[in-house]
mmCIF file of C-alpha atoms and ligand atoms in Angstrom:
data_model
loop_
_atom_site.group_PDB
_atom_site.id
_atom_site.type_symbol
_atom_site.label_atom_id
_atom_site.label_comp_id
_atom_site.label_asym_id
_atom_site.label_seq_id
_atom_site.Cartn_x
_atom_site.Cartn_y
_atom_site.Cartn_z
ATOM 1 C CA MET A 1 21.380 -1.105 1.451
ATOM 2 C CA PHE A 2 17.728 0.031 1.636
ATOM 3 C CA ASP A 3 16.601 -2.856 -0.514
ATOM 4 C CA GLN A 4 13.254 -3.089 0.754
ATOM 5 C CA ILE A 5 12.499 0.160 -0.894
ATOM 6 C CA VAL A 6 11.818 -0.005 -4.799
ATOM 7 C CA GLY A 7 13.994 2.411 -7.145
ATOM 8 C CA HIS A 8 16.076 5.386 -6.477
ATOM 9 C CA GLN A 9 19.213 3.493 -6.715
ATOM 10 C CA GLN A 10 21.546 6.722 -6.941
ATOM 11 C CA ASN A 11 19.990 8.231 -3.852
ATOM 12 C CA LYS A 12 20.387 4.938 -1.836
ATOM 13 C CA ASP A 13 24.155 5.070 -2.937
ATOM 14 C CA PHE A 14 24.569 8.527 -1.949
ATOM 15 C CA LEU A 15 23.015 8.099 1.567
ATOM 16 C CA ALA A 16 24.948 4.841 2.133
ATOM 17 C CA ARG A 17 28.117 6.959 1.645
ATOM 18 C CA PHE A 18 26.479 9.881 3.534
ATOM 19 C CA LEU A 19 26.211 7.449 6.636
ATOM 20 C CA ASN A 20 29.709 6.624 6.958
ATOM 21 C CA ARG A 21 31.090 10.278 6.642
ATOM 22 C CA GLU A 22 32.358 11.938 9.717
ATOM 23 C CA GLU A 23 31.982 15.398 8.433
ATOM 24 C CA ARG A 24 28.332 16.100 7.279
ATOM 25 C CA PRO A 25 26.008 18.890 6.935
ATOM 26 C CA HIS A 26 22.958 18.991 9.364
ATOM 27 C CA ALA A 27 20.127 18.999 6.891
ATOM 28 C CA LEU A 28 18.872 17.113 3.644
ATOM 29 C CA LEU A 29 15.889 17.958 1.603
ATOM 30 C CA PHE A 30 14.309 15.084 -0.139
ATOM 31 C CA TYR A 31 12.051 16.327 -2.905
ATOM 32 C CA GLY A 32 10.322 14.787 -5.923
ATOM 33 C CA PRO A 33 6.648 13.787 -6.888
ATOM 34 C CA GLU A 34 4.191 12.549 -4.309
ATOM 35 C CA GLY A 35 3.997 8.818 -3.641
ATOM 36 C CA ILE A 36 7.364 7.673 -4.717
ATOM 37 C CA GLY A 37 8.910 6.509 -1.599
ATOM 38 C CA LYS A 38 11.045 9.846 -0.467
ATOM 39 C CA CYS A 39 9.434 9.430 3.108
ATOM 40 C CA LEU A 40 9.872 5.779 3.318
ATOM 41 C CA LEU A 41 13.551 6.065 2.352
ATOM 42 C CA ALA A 42 13.988 8.923 4.978
ATOM 43 C CA LYS A 43 12.585 6.672 7.691
ATOM 44 C CA GLU A 44 14.803 3.692 6.641
ATOM 45 C CA PHE A 45 17.708 6.129 6.584
ATOM 46 C CA ALA A 46 16.878 7.138 10.228
ATOM 47 C CA ARG A 47 17.057 3.610 11.246
ATOM 48 C CA ALA A 48 20.424 3.124 9.640
ATOM 49 C CA PHE A 49 21.681 6.473 10.990
ATOM 50 C CA LEU A 50 20.698 5.694 14.681
ATOM 51 C CA CYS A 51 21.757 2.247 14.662
ATOM 52 C CA LEU A 52 24.337 1.268 17.284
ATOM 53 C CA GLY A 53 25.648 -1.461 15.011
ATOM 54 C CA SER A 54 29.508 -1.078 13.989
ATOM 55 C CA ALA A 55 30.170 1.054 10.860
ATOM 56 C CA GLN A 56 31.576 -1.887 9.135
ATOM 57 C CA GLY A 57 28.652 -4.131 9.416
ATOM 58 C CA ALA A 58 25.289 -3.635 7.916
ATOM 59 C CA ARG A 59 23.224 -1.054 9.004
ATOM 60 C CA PRO A 60 20.341 -0.815 10.016
ATOM 61 C CA CYS A 61 21.499 -4.084 12.034
ATOM 62 C CA ASN A 62 18.127 -5.039 13.038
ATOM 63 C CA HIS A 63 19.160 -6.368 16.486
ATOM 64 C CA CYS A 64 20.354 -3.431 18.556
ATOM 65 C CA GLU A 65 18.539 -1.480 20.960
ATOM 66 C CA SER A 66 18.125 1.410 18.647
ATOM 67 C CA CYS A 67 16.773 -1.027 15.666
ATOM 68 C CA ARG A 68 14.468 -2.508 18.243
ATOM 69 C CA LEU A 69 12.945 1.023 19.405
ATOM 70 C CA LEU A 70 12.626 2.126 15.951
ATOM 71 C CA ASN A 71 10.935 -0.315 13.864
ATOM 72 C CA PHE A 72 8.473 0.625 11.242
ATOM 73 C CA GLU A 73 7.388 -3.110 10.742
ATOM 74 C CA THR A 74 6.179 -3.809 14.175
ATOM 75 C CA GLY A 75 5.098 -0.283 14.543
ATOM 76 C CA ASN A 76 7.546 0.604 17.401
ATOM 77 C CA PHE A 77 8.566 4.316 17.311
ATOM 78 C CA ALA A 78 9.616 4.702 21.086
ATOM 79 C CA HIS A 79 13.242 5.743 20.109
ATOM 80 C CA PRO A 80 14.167 8.690 22.276
ATOM 81 C CA ASP A 81 16.251 10.163 19.324
ATOM 82 C CA TYR A 82 13.835 9.793 16.478
ATOM 83 C CA LEU A 83 11.271 12.808 15.913
ATOM 84 C CA TYR A 84 8.845 12.768 12.934
ATOM 85 C CA PHE A 85 6.645 15.645 12.124
ATOM 86 C CA ASP A 86 3.407 15.158 9.632
ATOM 87 C CA PRO A 87 1.200 17.966 8.650
ATOM 88 C CA MET A 88 -1.628 18.317 10.692
ATOM 89 C CA THR A 89 -5.000 20.272 11.005
ATOM 90 C CA ASP A 90 -4.293 23.493 12.842
ATOM 91 C CA GLU A 91 -6.803 25.165 14.704
ATOM 92 C CA GLU A 92 -6.900 28.086 12.752
ATOM 93 C CA GLN A 93 -6.671 25.828 9.638
ATOM 94 C CA GLU A 94 -9.812 23.676 10.763
ATOM 95 C CA LYS A 95 -11.989 25.497 8.547
ATOM 96 C CA LYS A 96 -9.912 25.109 5.490
ATOM 97 C CA LYS A 97 -9.588 21.616 6.124
ATOM 98 C CA THR A 98 -5.878 21.719 4.863
ATOM 99 C CA LYS A 99 -3.174 20.228 6.769
ATOM 100 C CA ILE A 100 0.073 22.050 7.376
ATOM 101 C CA ILE A 101 3.115 21.802 9.303
ATOM 102 C CA SER A 102 2.260 24.294 11.782
ATOM 103 C CA VAL A 103 4.384 26.987 13.738
ATOM 104 C CA ASN A 104 3.238 25.151 17.080
ATOM 105 C CA GLN A 105 4.996 21.901 15.763
ATOM 106 C CA ILE A 106 8.171 23.711 15.017
ATOM 107 C CA ARG A 107 7.981 25.354 18.397
ATOM 108 C CA SER A 108 7.641 21.926 19.964
ATOM 109 C CA LEU A 109 10.706 20.848 18.116
ATOM 110 C CA ILE A 110 12.767 23.872 19.142
ATOM 111 C CA LYS A 111 11.796 22.973 22.777
ATOM 112 C CA GLN A 112 13.081 19.371 22.214
ATOM 113 C CA SER A 113 16.236 20.689 20.406
ATOM 114 C CA ALA A 114 17.577 21.828 23.835
ATOM 115 C CA PHE A 115 18.338 18.255 24.551
ATOM 116 C CA GLY A 116 20.821 15.971 22.894
ATOM 117 C CA PRO A 117 20.710 12.076 22.065
ATOM 118 C CA THR A 118 19.995 9.687 24.833
ATOM 119 C CA LEU A 119 20.439 6.416 23.071
ATOM 120 C CA SER A 120 22.205 6.789 19.567
ATOM 121 C CA LYS A 121 25.059 9.166 18.787
ATOM 122 C CA HIS A 122 22.678 11.617 17.153
ATOM 123 C CA LYS A 123 19.174 12.630 17.195
ATOM 124 C CA ILE A 124 17.302 12.665 13.960
ATOM 125 C CA CYS A 125 14.138 14.606 12.870
ATOM 126 C CA ILE A 126 11.981 14.141 9.814
ATOM 127 C CA ILE A 127 9.681 16.779 8.551
ATOM 128 C CA ASN A 128 7.363 15.225 6.137
ATOM 129 C CA GLU A 129 5.651 17.513 3.649
ATOM 130 C CA ALA A 130 7.770 20.304 4.754
ATOM 131 C CA ASP A 131 6.459 22.502 2.044
ATOM 132 C CA THR A 132 3.005 22.810 3.692
ATOM 133 C CA MET A 133 4.722 24.993 6.498
ATOM 134 C CA ASN A 134 3.699 28.573 6.094
ATOM 135 C CA THR A 135 5.926 31.576 6.712
ATOM 136 C CA GLU A 136 5.767 31.816 10.190
ATOM 137 C CA ALA A 137 6.535 28.159 10.575
ATOM 138 C CA ALA A 138 9.246 28.225 8.044
ATOM 139 C CA ASN A 139 10.991 31.286 9.718
ATOM 140 C CA SER A 140 11.121 29.395 13.034
ATOM 141 C CA LEU A 141 12.646 26.310 11.352
ATOM 142 C CA LEU A 142 15.150 28.553 9.701
ATOM 143 C CA LYS A 143 16.491 29.720 13.070
ATOM 144 C CA LEU A 144 17.130 25.998 14.054
ATOM 145 C CA LEU A 145 19.029 25.232 10.760
ATOM 146 C CA GLU A 146 21.079 28.268 11.025
ATOM 147 C CA GLU A 147 22.492 27.210 14.365
ATOM 148 C CA PRO A 148 21.768 23.450 14.340
ATOM 149 C CA PRO A 149 21.826 21.870 17.893
ATOM 150 C CA ASP A 150 24.833 19.723 18.192
ATOM 151 C CA ARG A 151 24.325 16.204 17.058
ATOM 152 C CA TRP A 152 21.165 16.800 15.495
ATOM 153 C CA PHE A 153 20.152 16.008 12.095
ATOM 154 C CA PHE A 154 17.337 16.978 10.143
ATOM 155 C CA ILE A 155 15.477 15.425 6.718
ATOM 156 C CA LEU A 156 12.829 17.696 5.096
ATOM 157 C CA VAL A 157 10.562 15.773 2.778
ATOM 158 C CA ALA A 158 8.884 18.024 0.184
ATOM 159 C CA SER A 159 7.081 17.547 -3.299
ATOM 160 C CA SER A 160 7.501 21.070 -4.270
ATOM 161 C CA VAL A 161 10.890 22.972 -3.731
ATOM 162 C CA SER A 162 9.284 26.108 -5.030
ATOM 163 C CA ARG A 163 7.196 26.344 -1.957
ATOM 164 C CA LEU A 164 9.953 26.283 0.530
ATOM 165 C CA LEU A 165 11.970 29.547 1.311
ATOM 166 C CA PRO A 166 15.246 30.292 -0.366
ATOM 167 C CA THR A 167 16.973 30.829 3.224
ATOM 168 C CA ILE A 168 15.744 27.381 4.114
ATOM 169 C CA LEU A 169 16.926 25.588 0.883
ATOM 170 C CA SER A 170 20.372 27.455 1.258
ATOM 171 C CA ARG A 171 20.765 25.521 4.632
ATOM 172 C CA VAL A 172 19.909 22.234 3.150
ATOM 173 C CA ILE A 173 21.582 19.487 0.799
ATOM 174 C CA GLN A 174 18.910 18.961 -1.817
ATOM 175 C CA VAL A 175 18.286 15.308 -2.819
ATOM 176 C CA ARG A 176 16.112 15.064 -6.115
ATOM 177 C CA PHE A 177 13.995 12.064 -6.442
ATOM 178 C CA THR A 178 12.512 11.121 -9.747
ATOM 179 C CA PRO A 179 9.355 9.187 -10.471
ATOM 180 C CA LEU A 180 9.759 5.571 -10.584
ATOM 181 C CA SER A 181 9.984 3.506 -13.859
ATOM 182 C CA VAL A 182 6.802 1.188 -14.921
ATOM 183 C CA GLU A 183 8.911 -1.800 -14.098
ATOM 184 C CA GLU A 184 9.858 -0.428 -10.739
ATOM 185 C CA THR A 185 6.219 0.684 -9.899
ATOM 186 C CA LYS A 186 5.057 -2.886 -10.880
ATOM 187 C CA LYS A 187 7.656 -4.586 -8.673
ATOM 188 C CA ALA A 188 6.415 -2.484 -6.009
ATOM 189 C CA LEU A 189 2.880 -3.623 -6.502
ATOM 190 C CA LEU A 190 3.875 -7.162 -6.902
ATOM 191 C CA HIS A 191 5.638 -6.777 -3.481
ATOM 192 C CA LYS A 192 2.182 -5.816 -2.117
ATOM 193 C CA GLU A 193 0.682 -8.938 -3.579
ATOM 194 C CA ILE A 194 -1.459 -7.265 -6.130
ATOM 195 C CA PRO A 195 -1.919 -9.672 -8.952
ATOM 196 C CA GLU A 196 0.237 -9.378 -12.056
ATOM 197 C CA THR A 197 -2.243 -8.318 -14.688
ATOM 198 C CA GLU A 198 -3.652 -5.546 -12.414
ATOM 199 C CA ALA A 199 0.028 -4.637 -11.156
ATOM 200 C CA ASP A 200 0.937 -4.159 -14.878
ATOM 201 C CA LEU A 201 -1.982 -1.950 -15.663
ATOM 202 C CA LEU A 202 -1.745 0.121 -12.545
ATOM 203 C CA ALA A 203 1.940 0.581 -13.173
ATOM 204 C CA HIS A 204 1.370 1.924 -16.630
ATOM 205 C CA LEU A 205 -1.478 4.272 -15.456
ATOM 206 C CA SER A 206 0.442 5.891 -12.427
ATOM 207 C CA ASP A 207 3.077 8.383 -13.779
ATOM 208 C CA GLY A 208 5.825 6.636 -11.928
ATOM 209 C CA SER A 209 3.950 7.177 -8.449
ATOM 210 C CA LEU A 210 3.369 4.090 -6.201
ATOM 211 C CA GLY A 211 0.886 6.181 -4.278
ATOM 212 C CA GLN A 212 -1.155 7.018 -7.100
ATOM 213 C CA ALA A 213 -1.349 3.444 -8.353
ATOM 214 C CA LEU A 214 -2.478 2.460 -4.933
ATOM 215 C CA ARG A 215 -5.124 5.289 -5.087
ATOM 216 C CA PHE A 216 -6.425 4.009 -8.258
ATOM 217 C CA ARG A 217 -6.604 0.614 -6.886
ATOM 218 C CA GLU A 218 -8.898 1.842 -3.967
ATOM 219 C CA GLU A 219 -11.081 3.993 -6.482
ATOM 220 C CA ARG A 220 -11.778 1.043 -8.853
HETATM 221 ZN ZN1 ZN B 1 21.029 -1.643 14.937
#
């Protein structure tokens, strides 16, 4: 399962088991260094989680309406039960040129949380770089996590746990991601059709971060 993503076997196994559990917590936190595939795995998990295929069969099945409407390869994100938040340049933040998950984004999420799923059994919401939330945004999100709406599921993705409020941390199951091995990084680079010698060099230079390896490549 999740074979198209390199590495993180333990976490993939955990998520595969998680998928089939009847009773499960409402929120996970994926944390670990940048550029190692946390968000990618969160998105693939979302596809499997929302898939309408049978629990016994492979999920995502890649055939059902849900899989069709949430397909990262074709760039189709029209799934009504999938929400994704990336940090944005806030009006007040514009001068600082930093991107954050703003309180306005969380407010829009809270508005949407009044509605249940329409196609799949659940709604899923991924908040990428959740550690860029300021206190105001974090406190708003906390209220949602304290009383999670029925049939909603949240995945927070962050590189630094220490930047998240302890109260948020107490509401999520933490899933730790470790850097990729040199071999795994190289394999991922080869998947991207980068020549072997270059892939080998980049893999050795990038501290187990595929994102870092790709940035090095751009800068060369
Ligand atoms: Zn499916």
